[in-house]
Amino acid sequence: MERTEPDPVDVALRVLLTEPSYAAQMLIVTARMLEMDHTSPITAQAREHAMTTAADIILTGLPEAVTHESLQRAHRALPPLAPAGTRGQHALLLRQAARSLG
């Protein structure tokens, strides 16, 4: 007898291989948060606030080890803050960093 529904393991693997990592998702959400006020100057405080919001959205409910590793990977991938940069410019850099994380 042939199955008409896909194997749940195959579906789960397909999702894992095509979805961005949790760290990348955090950077994407951080970029979205910064884009809400894209013309304002980028500051460490603004980025940290956006990162905290992203962590709450993406990582809540995950195991502690996954949360810890994802936070570390996201922070390691952060681009430096440009002294005269805007939040919108920094959001573009965050999206590039997210793509590199996969």
Short mmCIF file of C-alpha atoms in Angstrom, two decimals:
data_model
loop_
_atom_site.label_atom_id
_atom_site.label_comp_id
_atom_site.label_asym_id
_atom_site.label_seq_id
_atom_site.Cartn_x
_atom_site.Cartn_y
_atom_site.Cartn_z
CA MET A 1 0.00 0.00 0.00
CA GLU A 2 1.33 3.41 -0.97
CA ARG A 3 1.24 6.35 1.46
CA THR A 4 -0.53 9.48 0.30
CA GLU A 5 0.72 11.68 3.14
CA PRO A 6 4.37 12.68 3.40
CA ASP A 7 6.45 11.14 6.15
CA PRO A 8 6.50 13.57 9.16
CA VAL A 9 10.28 13.15 9.48
CA ASP A 10 10.75 14.15 5.84
CA VAL A 11 8.55 17.21 6.36
CA ALA A 12 10.47 18.22 9.50
CA LEU A 13 13.83 17.82 7.74
CA ARG A 14 12.64 19.85 4.77
CA VAL A 15 11.59 22.68 7.09
CA LEU A 16 14.89 22.55 9.01
CA LEU A 17 16.90 22.73 5.80
CA THR A 18 14.93 25.60 4.26
CA GLU A 19 14.12 27.84 7.23
CA PRO A 20 16.69 30.33 8.54
CA SER A 21 18.40 29.41 11.80
CA TYR A 22 17.09 30.91 15.02
CA ALA A 23 20.09 33.25 15.11
CA ALA A 24 19.36 34.42 11.56
CA GLN A 25 15.69 34.90 12.41
CA MET A 26 16.73 37.05 15.37
CA LEU A 27 18.80 39.29 13.11
CA ILE A 28 15.92 39.59 10.63
CA VAL A 29 13.45 40.58 13.36
CA THR A 30 16.02 43.01 14.80
CA ALA A 31 16.32 44.58 11.33
CA ARG A 32 12.54 44.88 11.09
CA MET A 33 12.40 46.60 14.47
CA LEU A 34 15.09 49.10 13.46
CA GLU A 35 13.39 49.81 10.13
CA MET A 36 10.34 51.15 11.96
CA ASP A 37 12.37 54.29 12.67
CA HIS A 38 14.81 53.95 9.77
CA THR A 39 16.02 57.56 9.62
CA SER A 40 17.09 57.78 13.27
CA PRO A 41 20.74 57.28 14.17
CA ILE A 42 21.75 53.75 15.12
CA THR A 43 22.90 53.39 18.72
CA ALA A 44 24.02 50.43 20.77
CA GLN A 45 20.99 50.94 23.01
CA ALA A 46 18.53 50.92 20.08
CA ARG A 47 20.09 47.77 18.64
CA GLU A 48 20.11 46.01 22.02
CA HIS A 49 16.46 46.88 22.59
CA ALA A 50 15.57 45.51 19.13
CA MET A 51 17.64 42.36 19.80
CA THR A 52 15.87 41.79 23.12
CA THR A 53 12.50 42.07 21.41
CA ALA A 54 13.66 39.68 18.69
CA ALA A 55 14.84 37.16 21.29
CA ASP A 56 11.48 37.33 23.04
CA ILE A 57 9.67 36.69 19.75
CA ILE A 58 11.94 33.98 18.33
CA LEU A 59 13.39 32.13 21.31
CA THR A 60 10.62 32.02 23.90
CA GLY A 61 9.69 28.43 24.68
CA LEU A 62 12.81 26.86 23.20
CA PRO A 63 15.18 24.74 25.30
CA GLU A 64 17.79 26.72 27.23
CA ALA A 65 20.69 25.23 25.24
CA VAL A 66 19.09 26.27 21.94
CA THR A 67 18.36 29.75 23.26
CA HIS A 68 21.91 30.20 24.56
CA GLU A 69 23.58 29.02 21.35
CA SER A 70 21.25 31.10 19.16
CA LEU A 71 21.94 34.25 21.18
CA GLN A 72 25.69 33.67 20.97
CA ARG A 73 25.58 33.08 17.20
CA ALA A 74 23.44 36.17 16.63
CA HIS A 75 25.72 38.39 18.73
CA ARG A 76 28.86 37.08 17.00
CA ALA A 77 27.32 37.95 13.62
CA LEU A 78 26.40 41.53 14.52
CA PRO A 79 27.99 44.09 12.22
CA PRO A 80 29.81 47.00 13.85
CA LEU A 81 27.83 50.17 14.46
CA ALA A 82 28.68 52.93 11.99
CA PRO A 83 29.34 56.21 13.85
CA ALA A 84 27.05 58.25 11.57
CA GLY A 85 24.81 55.42 10.40
CA THR A 86 21.04 55.21 10.52
CA ARG A 87 18.86 52.42 11.81
CA GLY A 88 17.80 51.70 8.24
CA GLN A 89 21.40 51.35 7.07
CA HIS A 90 22.17 49.06 9.97
CA ALA A 91 19.08 46.97 9.20
CA LEU A 92 20.53 46.27 5.74
CA LEU A 93 23.76 45.07 7.33
CA LEU A 94 21.81 42.86 9.74
CA ARG A 95 19.96 41.23 6.83
CA GLN A 96 23.29 40.51 5.13
CA ALA A 97 24.61 38.98 8.35
CA ALA A 98 21.44 36.86 8.65
CA ARG A 99 21.96 35.49 5.13
CA SER A 100 25.51 34.47 6.05
CA LEU A 101 24.20 32.52 9.06
CA GLY A 102 21.64 30.61 7.02
#
